[in-house]
Amino acid sequence: MAFVEARGQTDSVVDKLDSTVLSARKRTSALALGRAGVQKVEIGGLASIPSILGNADPVRFLTSLPGVETGSELDAGLHIQGSESAHSIVSMQGVPVYGAKHLLGIFSVFNPPHFSTMRYSQRAVSANRLGGEVDLTLPEDIPEHTRLDLSTGLISAQGTLRQAIGSCTALSLSGRGSFINLLYKDQIKLGEDPLEYGFGDMNLSLVSRPSTQDILVFNLYSGRDKGNYISEDSSLGINAGWGNKLASASWKHSGLLQQIWTSTYDLSVDIDFNSMGASIPSGIESAGYRISLENGNWSAGAETAGYRAQLQYPYLKGITVASAGSAEIQTALESSLWGSYEMQLTPELSASLRLRGSHFLDPERQSHWGLSPSGTLRWNLLSAGKLEFTAGTARQYLFQTGLTNLGMPCEFWFLAGKHADPQSSVYGILSYENTIDRGMYAIKADLYYRTLQGQVEYKGDLFDFMTGTYDLDRELLKGDGRNFGLSVMFHKQSGRLTGWIAYNVGRSLRNFDVPGYEGEYPSNHERLHEFNAVASWNGRGWSAGASVVAASGTPFTAPDSFYLLGNRVISHFGAHNSNRLAPYFRTDLSFNWFIIQDSRQTLGLNFSMYNATMRENPVLYKLYVTEDRKFAYGPFNLGFTILPSVSIFYRL
């Protein structure tokens, strides 16, 4: 018996071809597995998973999958198989997004109704990156009638309009804004101090199909975040604003795709501490052109992109020490040429080969050449499943680092050159997958190992900015690393009840060739163990969902002694990342009541609870100084433990 993809509206599909019966169950889960670790998610299907705070965010959805680490509420990064956040490329219609998540980790920059599909891969194949790849694509169909998707709740509101313009063109417009502090002002805190935060973004897309073989896509995005934090105990105030902007135009003709694009990310941070202060701007701009061609088993392409990066630099204010210089501006040019070939070796054995060549002209006008071969061998074991092995090398010319090394908005991008050599990696991934009971269940396991060369971490702190002697090279740790681990998933993908349980065990280790940092250390985001469970039930007129995550705490460096020098606390730190935060645990619940639900429109209410068990998960450790000048070093939590929300939604 063979299996085919289900279709239609029944629970199973049966086709008869002569004397052969092909049978499969209808897949109702939003998640679908693909080749070479590629997973495809239909954005419309995310409505069936838990919608937290009225939002079924695609990037937050990824963190529940095996091999993708769950970050804390202050971790804006996406860590795939132990890699740094900047190792993975997150893109919108193929255009890189340099700041993919809003603060608190609940929302990403992707407004779900504006997109059709998300493609996730454990390794980057469309860019020079060491980690994985996430790309959200726009719908390319022309709607027969006006489509609306509106929702508003206690934390945010969003709206999406899709409208046909003539017979071959469609316009999509989306907008979203938050008002978190309006009702949750007393709950959103860092420790005991208030955190004011808000974001807004918009999308504008135009799709035209002038012929059956041609598709033109124009896309614009702009988003902005603002945050303000004042600590009464330490007289520290931080005011920050950051955001993304991008634009692209593409033309697809049969198997030929051409695209021009531009993407920018900027960050402005103002710090006040007693009578001292600093303004710290940074950002990155890029623009490029790519072309690709698919023809049967062959595919090939080329891309070139220019970069302009403004590196972090503190402009001091309110003190006698003046800034000694100005922010460094870097410019560089990156070009790539690639090709791939798919081949069927035997009825059960297939393979694919890929070769990517790259050239990087760094800010000092030095050339760096790279060749990154990779290959995949697939073995169809028929009823016993599929086995797949992928191995290759990768290179990367972009870096992101800063005070947290976690992809938070206070981090900045810089380019390979005098500050750091290009990064490289050698990796191997062994995967197994199988379906059971005519596709009702699926199991998947991945064993991975990845070496990392040319890694950096930032070891400075806020107060280093106030000395007037800031030096980026002095603050960077440079070395190598390795990631390895095992992830498994059991997935129920058909029926009213769908979901999965996933477990990952792994290490993400770094070593730095710096005195005082001898040996291997866990990376700042490493979670030794992580367990995720996601379940959704679709009833008649209602749906419910729940998700649970339990994970090891992330590493941090604790001081072993400290003393006062004037009004400043001087700390002497112990071994790098030798301590860990308490284990992370969170349960989210969601319930949808459909007041109207028919083929034309849907009106309903969403009730959700973020962190329903009210678990206090520390985001970092902090040094406290009491009124009698005694020291205490303890966990630092976000002020909220539970966020309940109600939202109303309408879809036409």
XYZ file of C-alpha atoms in Angstrom:
652
model
C 0.000 0.000 0.000
C 1.241 3.508 -0.851
C 0.321 6.860 0.674
C -0.654 10.067 -1.096
C -1.507 13.519 0.212
C -5.122 13.834 1.285
C -7.556 16.229 -0.350
C -11.233 17.038 -0.135
C -13.294 17.552 2.992
C -13.634 14.034 4.360
C -11.471 12.398 6.980
C -9.784 10.170 4.402
C -9.301 9.881 0.658
C -9.275 6.718 -1.436
C -8.181 6.603 -5.095
C -8.396 3.511 -7.307
C -5.885 3.048 -10.084
C -6.562 -0.287 -11.771
C -6.107 -2.782 -8.950
C -4.013 -0.503 -6.725
C -5.682 1.325 -3.834
C -4.059 4.553 -2.654
C -5.281 5.762 0.728
C -4.393 8.612 3.079
C -5.980 10.595 5.855
C -6.695 14.275 5.444
C -3.981 16.301 7.178
C -5.543 18.953 9.413
C -2.341 20.077 11.135
C -0.714 23.337 10.014
C 2.708 21.668 9.870
C 4.005 19.601 6.931
C 7.392 17.897 6.637
C 9.542 18.176 3.525
C 12.920 17.195 2.159
C 16.292 17.983 3.716
C 14.884 19.210 7.005
C 12.487 21.628 5.302
C 9.154 22.172 7.016
C 6.281 24.051 5.434
C 3.591 25.846 7.401
C 0.372 27.140 5.883
C -0.243 30.429 7.683
C -4.005 29.966 7.450
C -3.618 26.739 9.412
C -2.075 28.588 12.351
C -5.622 29.475 13.405
C -5.868 25.887 14.673
C -2.957 26.253 17.123
C -3.099 28.160 20.436
C -3.605 31.872 19.731
C -1.922 33.681 22.612
C -3.132 37.219 23.277
C -5.223 36.880 20.123
C -2.111 36.241 18.035
C -0.982 32.996 16.351
C 2.506 34.231 15.530
C 4.493 32.166 12.982
C 7.941 32.746 14.517
C 6.731 31.965 18.036
C 5.202 28.823 16.528
C 8.686 27.775 15.354
C 10.068 27.762 18.901
C 7.748 24.861 19.744
C 9.419 22.666 17.097
C 12.308 20.314 17.894
C 15.745 21.849 17.437
C 14.528 25.454 17.881
C 15.230 26.865 21.333
C 12.625 28.714 23.368
C 13.937 32.127 24.324
C 13.100 34.140 27.406
C 10.761 37.121 27.197
C 13.823 39.334 26.686
C 15.421 37.133 24.012
C 14.503 38.447 20.574
C 16.650 35.855 18.795
C 15.838 32.622 16.948
C 18.286 29.827 17.788
C 18.201 26.809 15.452
C 20.170 23.698 16.459
C 22.328 25.647 18.907
C 23.307 28.432 16.497
C 23.440 32.116 17.316
C 20.466 34.203 16.272
C 22.465 35.971 13.535
C 23.525 32.598 12.088
C 20.007 32.069 10.727
C 18.373 34.205 8.071
C 14.783 35.333 8.596
C 13.270 36.815 5.463
C 10.078 38.285 4.033
C 9.474 37.201 0.433
C 13.202 36.367 0.274
C 14.337 39.753 1.675
C 16.407 39.596 4.899
C 14.860 41.041 8.059
C 17.536 42.102 10.566
C 15.244 42.457 13.587
C 12.605 39.745 13.245
C 10.925 39.831 16.652
C 9.273 42.473 18.755
C 10.125 42.612 22.451
C 8.588 40.090 24.898
C 8.853 37.321 22.254
C 5.075 37.114 21.740
C 4.940 39.000 18.436
C 7.249 38.883 15.432
C 7.393 41.437 12.614
C 5.177 39.137 10.525
C 1.475 39.996 10.647
C 0.074 36.470 9.992
C -2.975 37.281 7.775
C -0.753 39.111 5.290
C 1.194 35.954 4.362
C 0.338 32.567 2.904
C 3.219 30.221 3.713
C 6.248 29.917 5.994
C 9.170 27.719 4.973
C 11.583 26.638 7.682
C 14.869 24.801 7.123
C 17.527 23.623 9.576
C 20.222 24.925 7.230
C 20.398 28.080 5.154
C 20.528 27.409 1.402
C 19.561 30.821 -0.018
C 22.146 32.926 1.841
C 25.639 32.843 3.326
C 24.624 31.936 6.873
C 25.803 29.195 9.247
C 22.416 28.318 10.758
C 18.881 27.825 9.497
C 16.447 29.659 7.287
C 12.924 31.035 7.728
C 11.047 32.689 4.875
C 7.463 33.982 4.791
C 5.873 34.353 1.371
C 2.908 36.345 0.121
C -0.225 34.875 -1.471
C -0.023 34.957 -5.267
C -3.664 34.266 -6.102
C -6.197 36.883 -7.186
C -9.137 36.851 -4.722
C -12.612 36.522 -6.201
C -14.041 38.881 -3.578
C -12.845 41.293 -0.924
C -11.125 39.574 1.989
C -10.888 41.063 5.459
C -9.151 39.866 8.592
C -9.717 42.112 11.607
C -9.020 41.599 15.282
C -8.682 43.730 18.372
C -7.944 42.809 21.954
C -6.486 44.079 25.200
C -2.900 44.234 23.921
C -2.987 44.861 20.170
C -5.182 45.344 17.114
C -4.600 44.392 13.498
C -6.341 44.522 10.153
C -5.671 43.002 6.724
C -7.443 43.822 3.462
C -7.032 41.881 0.194
C -8.782 43.349 -2.815
C -8.725 42.428 -6.495
C -7.942 45.285 -8.880
C -9.211 44.146 -12.228
C -8.911 40.521 -13.275
C -5.171 39.962 -12.810
C -4.007 42.191 -9.928
C -4.517 42.060 -6.160
C -3.685 44.598 -3.459
C -2.963 43.578 0.152
C -2.765 46.110 2.984
C -2.104 45.289 6.646
C -1.612 47.385 9.750
C -0.999 46.510 13.376
C -0.435 48.399 16.603
C -0.051 47.614 20.286
C -1.364 49.342 23.391
C 0.177 47.064 26.010
C 0.681 49.737 28.644
C -2.894 50.967 28.404
C -4.245 48.088 30.530
C -1.080 46.254 31.607
C 0.957 49.198 32.841
C 1.229 47.763 36.344
C 2.052 44.243 35.097
C 4.733 44.898 32.451
C 7.839 45.498 34.535
C 11.502 44.635 34.771
C 11.839 43.575 38.368
C 9.908 46.218 40.303
C 10.418 49.004 37.765
C 7.956 49.910 34.980
C 8.666 49.059 31.345
C 6.849 51.174 28.794
C 6.691 49.488 25.428
C 4.775 49.587 22.195
C 5.118 48.697 18.523
C 3.407 49.241 15.200
C 3.931 47.926 11.676
C 2.390 47.955 8.225
C 2.570 45.900 5.013
C 1.628 46.875 1.474
C 1.803 44.283 -1.320
C 0.763 44.189 -4.945
C 0.533 40.952 -6.948
C -0.069 40.944 -10.686
C -0.506 37.950 -13.021
C -0.501 39.419 -16.561
C -0.228 35.925 -18.072
C -0.366 32.305 -16.985
C 3.449 32.197 -16.837
C 4.198 35.591 -15.266
C 3.846 36.809 -11.678
C 4.918 40.277 -10.525
C 5.153 40.950 -6.780
C 5.824 44.313 -5.096
C 6.174 44.416 -1.312
C 6.722 47.153 1.296
C 7.130 46.791 5.055
C 7.768 49.279 7.851
C 7.764 48.612 11.586
C 8.798 50.537 14.693
C 9.277 49.660 18.384
C 9.700 52.020 21.324
C 10.678 51.143 24.866
C 11.414 53.093 28.030
C 12.791 51.745 31.310
C 13.622 53.631 34.519
C 15.190 51.943 37.535
C 14.651 53.952 40.701
C 17.151 51.875 42.717
C 20.120 52.388 40.390
C 19.111 55.767 38.884
C 19.362 54.108 35.472
C 17.121 55.136 32.600
C 17.056 53.596 29.115
C 15.032 54.951 26.203
C 15.211 52.983 22.949
C 13.650 52.988 19.504
C 14.277 50.493 16.725
C 12.684 49.244 13.545
C 12.831 47.580 10.121
C 12.037 48.852 6.657
C 12.178 46.842 3.450
C 11.005 46.946 -0.146
C 11.199 44.446 -2.985
C 10.045 43.866 -6.547
C 10.161 40.457 -8.212
C 9.255 38.918 -11.552
C 8.665 35.203 -11.952
C 8.450 33.802 -15.492
C 8.071 30.026 -15.609
C 11.195 28.800 -13.778
C 13.017 32.153 -13.922
C 12.903 34.486 -10.908
C 14.434 37.956 -10.666
C 14.232 40.275 -7.671
C 15.592 43.612 -6.497
C 15.338 44.465 -2.808
C 16.444 46.731 0.012
C 16.291 46.233 3.782
C 17.297 48.462 6.704
C 17.383 48.178 10.477
C 18.183 51.060 12.830
C 18.537 51.336 16.587
C 18.763 54.359 18.856
C 19.471 53.923 22.579
C 19.725 56.742 25.135
C 21.129 55.895 28.572
C 21.046 58.100 31.681
C 22.864 57.120 34.855
C 23.028 59.671 37.677
C 24.670 62.690 36.062
C 26.098 60.676 33.171
C 24.506 59.768 29.888
C 25.162 58.368 26.433
C 23.422 58.178 23.080
C 24.241 54.950 21.191
C 22.950 54.747 17.604
C 23.620 51.831 15.247
C 22.113 50.220 12.179
C 22.534 48.279 8.952
C 21.357 48.931 5.402
C 21.500 46.518 2.474
C 20.306 46.337 -1.118
C 20.645 43.596 -3.680
C 19.661 41.789 -6.838
C 19.123 38.054 -7.300
C 18.295 35.788 -10.198
C 17.492 32.072 -10.146
C 16.439 29.474 -12.688
C 14.834 26.057 -12.230
C 14.711 23.535 -15.047
C 13.812 19.975 -14.187
C 16.398 18.536 -11.823
C 18.689 21.555 -12.200
C 18.570 24.911 -10.462
C 21.060 27.766 -10.401
C 21.261 31.360 -9.318
C 23.333 34.411 -8.529
C 23.019 37.278 -6.070
C 24.873 40.440 -5.189
C 24.234 42.708 -2.200
C 25.789 45.888 -0.863
C 25.962 46.674 2.872
C 26.340 49.797 4.959
C 26.657 49.270 8.717
C 26.883 51.902 11.436
C 28.630 50.295 14.388
C 27.670 50.901 17.985
C 29.444 53.925 19.463
C 28.579 55.927 22.629
C 28.196 59.696 22.309
C 28.614 60.876 25.898
C 26.654 63.725 27.456
C 26.370 65.491 30.797
C 29.901 64.632 32.003
C 33.354 66.144 31.628
C 34.688 63.143 29.660
C 34.003 63.723 25.983
C 33.638 61.096 23.280
C 37.022 60.489 21.694
C 35.701 59.755 18.210
C 32.621 58.954 16.187
C 30.696 55.919 15.013
C 32.447 53.726 12.483
C 30.690 53.316 9.125
C 31.395 50.107 7.210
C 30.570 49.368 3.566
C 31.015 46.053 1.792
C 29.902 44.044 -1.244
C 28.859 40.378 -1.161
C 28.319 38.229 -4.269
C 27.280 34.594 -4.608
C 26.841 32.044 -7.377
C 25.192 28.678 -6.770
C 23.843 25.577 -8.476
C 22.109 22.359 -7.434
C 21.169 19.047 -9.027
C 18.659 16.380 -7.979
C 19.188 12.764 -9.040
C 17.384 9.441 -8.602
C 20.039 6.762 -8.079
C 17.722 3.792 -7.511
C 13.963 3.487 -6.906
C 14.640 3.850 -3.164
C 17.742 6.064 -3.192
C 18.017 9.697 -4.313
C 20.571 12.439 -3.834
C 21.031 16.161 -4.303
C 24.248 18.125 -4.694
C 24.680 21.845 -4.146
C 27.655 24.143 -4.641
C 27.738 27.771 -3.517
C 30.608 30.116 -4.222
C 30.904 33.527 -2.579
C 33.061 36.637 -2.664
C 33.089 39.343 0.002
C 34.811 42.685 -0.478
C 35.214 43.845 3.112
C 35.257 47.445 4.447
C 39.060 47.540 4.126
C 38.684 46.470 0.469
C 40.191 43.049 1.081
C 38.686 40.104 -0.821
C 37.448 36.947 0.879
C 36.555 33.958 -1.303
C 34.518 30.986 -0.163
C 33.303 27.684 -1.593
C 30.493 25.883 0.226
C 29.620 22.406 -1.103
C 26.768 20.376 0.393
C 24.920 17.200 -0.392
C 21.936 15.148 0.737
C 21.379 11.402 0.442
C 17.805 10.115 0.858
C 16.820 6.501 1.392
C 13.157 5.543 1.113
C 12.593 2.611 3.446
C 8.981 2.266 2.237
C 6.790 1.285 5.197
C 9.762 1.711 7.547
C 10.033 5.436 6.791
C 12.667 7.674 5.248
C 16.278 8.216 6.195
C 18.200 11.302 5.142
C 21.779 12.497 5.648
C 22.943 16.019 4.824
C 26.512 17.308 5.100
C 28.275 20.414 3.936
C 30.072 23.637 4.717
C 28.827 27.220 5.081
C 30.265 30.716 5.329
C 29.001 33.984 6.781
C 30.211 37.585 6.540
C 27.771 39.316 8.926
C 27.990 39.517 12.721
C 25.543 40.592 15.398
C 26.596 41.159 18.981
C 26.043 43.463 21.930
C 25.240 43.626 25.594
C 23.121 40.464 25.677
C 24.425 38.335 22.770
C 20.834 37.101 22.434
C 19.511 39.109 19.489
C 17.854 41.764 21.643
C 17.245 45.230 20.178
C 20.271 46.628 22.033
C 22.569 44.570 19.795
C 24.193 45.790 16.599
C 25.404 44.378 13.289
C 28.892 44.660 11.844
C 30.723 43.264 8.820
C 33.662 40.888 8.539
C 36.963 42.695 8.144
C 39.422 44.208 10.593
C 37.229 43.462 13.632
C 36.649 39.773 12.850
C 37.431 37.275 10.093
C 34.555 35.667 8.155
C 32.753 32.838 9.917
C 32.644 29.264 8.612
C 31.030 25.979 9.546
C 31.120 22.259 8.765
C 27.922 20.359 9.551
C 26.195 17.009 9.343
C 22.496 16.222 9.953
C 21.014 12.705 10.079
C 17.200 12.660 9.900
C 14.530 9.997 10.101
C 10.807 10.347 9.563
C 7.838 8.043 9.184
C 4.054 8.151 9.097
C 1.768 5.730 10.910
C -1.877 4.729 10.455
C -2.311 6.160 6.944
C -0.815 9.504 7.908
C -2.645 9.956 11.201
C 0.671 10.153 13.062
C 4.196 11.141 12.106
C 7.494 10.747 13.889
C 10.695 12.651 13.183
C 14.193 12.589 14.658
C 17.303 14.659 13.890
C 20.886 14.088 15.000
C 23.140 17.049 14.256
C 26.743 18.186 14.663
C 28.130 21.546 13.567
C 31.579 23.103 13.985
C 31.842 26.896 14.095
C 34.897 28.987 13.258
C 35.314 32.742 13.770
C 32.799 33.286 16.571
C 32.499 36.482 18.628
C 30.860 37.452 21.911
C 30.601 40.863 23.531
C 31.949 41.072 27.088
C 31.379 44.739 27.915
C 28.562 46.337 29.937
C 26.611 49.594 30.027
C 29.036 51.350 32.302
C 31.930 50.814 29.888
C 30.255 53.410 27.665
C 30.649 56.085 30.344
C 34.471 55.970 30.564
C 35.104 57.762 27.270
C 37.543 55.044 26.151
C 35.166 52.697 24.303
C 37.006 50.281 21.995
C 35.026 47.589 20.151
C 38.005 45.293 19.631
C 38.725 45.321 23.361
C 35.161 44.236 24.125
C 35.022 41.285 21.708
C 35.839 37.700 22.600
C 36.928 35.728 19.530
C 37.099 31.979 19.118
C 35.404 28.876 17.775
C 32.545 26.627 18.788
C 30.471 23.540 18.133
C 26.820 22.563 18.364
C 25.533 19.015 18.648
C 22.357 17.355 19.783
C 19.352 15.132 19.191
C 15.747 16.219 18.641
C 12.651 14.037 18.318
C 8.995 14.764 17.605
C 5.773 12.768 17.663
C 3.106 14.536 15.604
C -0.634 13.839 15.366
C -1.529 15.488 12.087
C -5.105 14.409 11.365
C -8.453 14.518 13.122
C -10.131 17.026 15.409
C -7.255 16.728 17.869
C -3.877 17.660 16.404
C -0.544 18.595 17.916
C 2.855 17.276 18.802
C 5.316 16.597 21.564
C 8.965 17.415 20.963
C 12.167 16.972 22.921
C 15.657 18.296 22.296
C 18.912 17.591 24.102
C 22.023 19.399 22.933
C 25.096 21.466 23.605
C 26.128 24.820 22.198
C 29.758 25.318 23.213
C 32.259 28.102 22.577
C 35.981 28.510 23.241
C 37.875 31.794 23.138
C 41.571 32.307 22.565
C 41.741 34.939 25.308
C 43.605 34.832 28.654
C 41.171 34.095 31.459
C 38.742 32.284 29.164
C 40.533 28.982 28.722
C 38.451 25.911 27.921
C 34.944 25.473 26.517
C 31.916 27.438 27.707
C 28.211 27.124 26.953
C 26.823 29.847 24.711
C 24.577 32.471 26.297
C 21.415 30.884 24.868
C 22.175 27.181 25.454
C 19.375 25.017 26.846
C 20.610 21.505 27.668
C 17.110 20.042 27.571
C 13.841 21.304 26.169
C 10.391 19.720 26.033
C 7.455 21.149 24.070
C 3.870 19.965 23.824
C 1.233 21.587 21.595
C -2.396 20.434 21.272
C -5.418 21.829 19.448
C -9.012 20.627 19.403
C -11.446 21.815 16.747
C -15.031 21.408 17.891
C -18.304 22.527 16.347
C -18.485 26.262 16.890
C -15.397 26.388 19.081
C -11.720 25.428 19.259
C -9.231 25.163 22.092
C -5.484 24.907 22.346
C -2.696 24.582 24.847
C 1.084 24.639 24.745
C 3.630 23.686 27.385
C 7.362 24.320 27.375
C 9.832 23.078 29.992
C 13.520 23.803 29.451
C 16.845 24.037 31.224
C 17.946 27.481 32.312
C 20.358 29.484 30.169
C 23.937 30.233 31.321
C 25.158 33.456 32.888
C 28.364 34.731 34.486
C 28.053 35.490 38.197
C 30.424 37.656 40.259
C 32.376 35.973 43.044
C 33.137 39.295 44.745
C 32.282 43.009 44.477
C 33.014 46.273 46.276
C 32.130 49.948 46.195
C 34.470 52.510 44.636
C 32.863 55.879 45.217
C 29.285 55.442 43.978
C 30.127 52.649 41.547
C 29.948 48.926 42.260
C 33.031 47.065 41.009
C 32.423 43.361 40.358
C 34.929 40.562 39.958
C 33.311 37.823 37.912
C 33.837 34.098 38.170
C 34.198 31.594 35.339
C 32.431 32.623 32.139
C 28.857 31.242 31.880
C 29.459 28.786 34.721
C 26.034 29.438 36.330
C 22.515 28.868 35.047
C 19.149 30.498 35.496
C 16.380 28.421 37.021
C 14.605 26.045 34.599
C 12.075 27.716 32.311
C 8.440 26.572 32.410
C 5.367 28.077 30.785
C 1.838 26.974 29.921
C -0.308 28.933 27.479
C -4.037 28.372 26.979
C -6.370 29.536 24.223
C -10.098 29.199 23.484
C -11.982 30.416 20.393
C -15.781 30.784 20.326
C -17.152 31.177 16.800
C -20.311 33.291 16.952
C -20.698 33.130 13.163
C -18.856 30.548 11.080
C -19.869 29.771 7.512
C -18.316 29.647 4.052
C -18.508 33.445 3.722
C -17.500 34.921 7.066
C -16.308 34.176 10.586
C -16.931 36.194 13.741
C -15.620 35.074 17.087
C -14.000 35.727 20.440
C -10.587 34.560 21.583
C -9.805 34.015 25.266
C -6.183 33.306 26.154
C -3.791 33.141 29.066
C -0.062 33.556 28.662
C 1.852 31.727 31.405
C -1.329 30.297 32.910
C 0.508 28.602 35.810
C 1.941 31.996 36.901
C 5.492 30.670 36.859
C 8.138 33.317 37.633
C 10.830 32.752 35.026
C 13.967 34.838 35.654
C 15.385 36.589 32.598
C 18.751 37.452 34.172
C 20.560 37.910 37.482
C 21.109 41.350 38.961
C 23.243 42.910 41.664
C 21.153 44.631 44.335
C 22.512 47.198 46.820
C 20.336 47.698 49.900
C 19.854 50.987 51.751
C 22.398 49.926 54.387
C 24.918 49.344 51.537
C 24.780 45.570 51.647
C 25.085 43.533 48.447
C 22.718 40.897 47.136
C 22.846 39.020 43.821
C 19.584 37.453 42.756
C 17.193 36.643 39.915
C 15.599 39.423 37.920
C 12.103 38.740 36.599
C 9.652 40.465 34.356
C 6.979 42.014 36.521
C 4.131 39.950 35.078
C 3.512 36.275 35.782
C 0.270 35.847 33.837
C -1.229 37.795 30.948
C -4.928 37.108 30.330
C -6.506 38.581 27.226
C -9.766 38.730 25.296
C -10.002 39.672 21.632
C -12.683 39.767 18.962
C -11.953 38.731 15.375
C -13.764 38.914 12.053
C -12.794 37.263 8.763
C -14.516 37.769 5.435
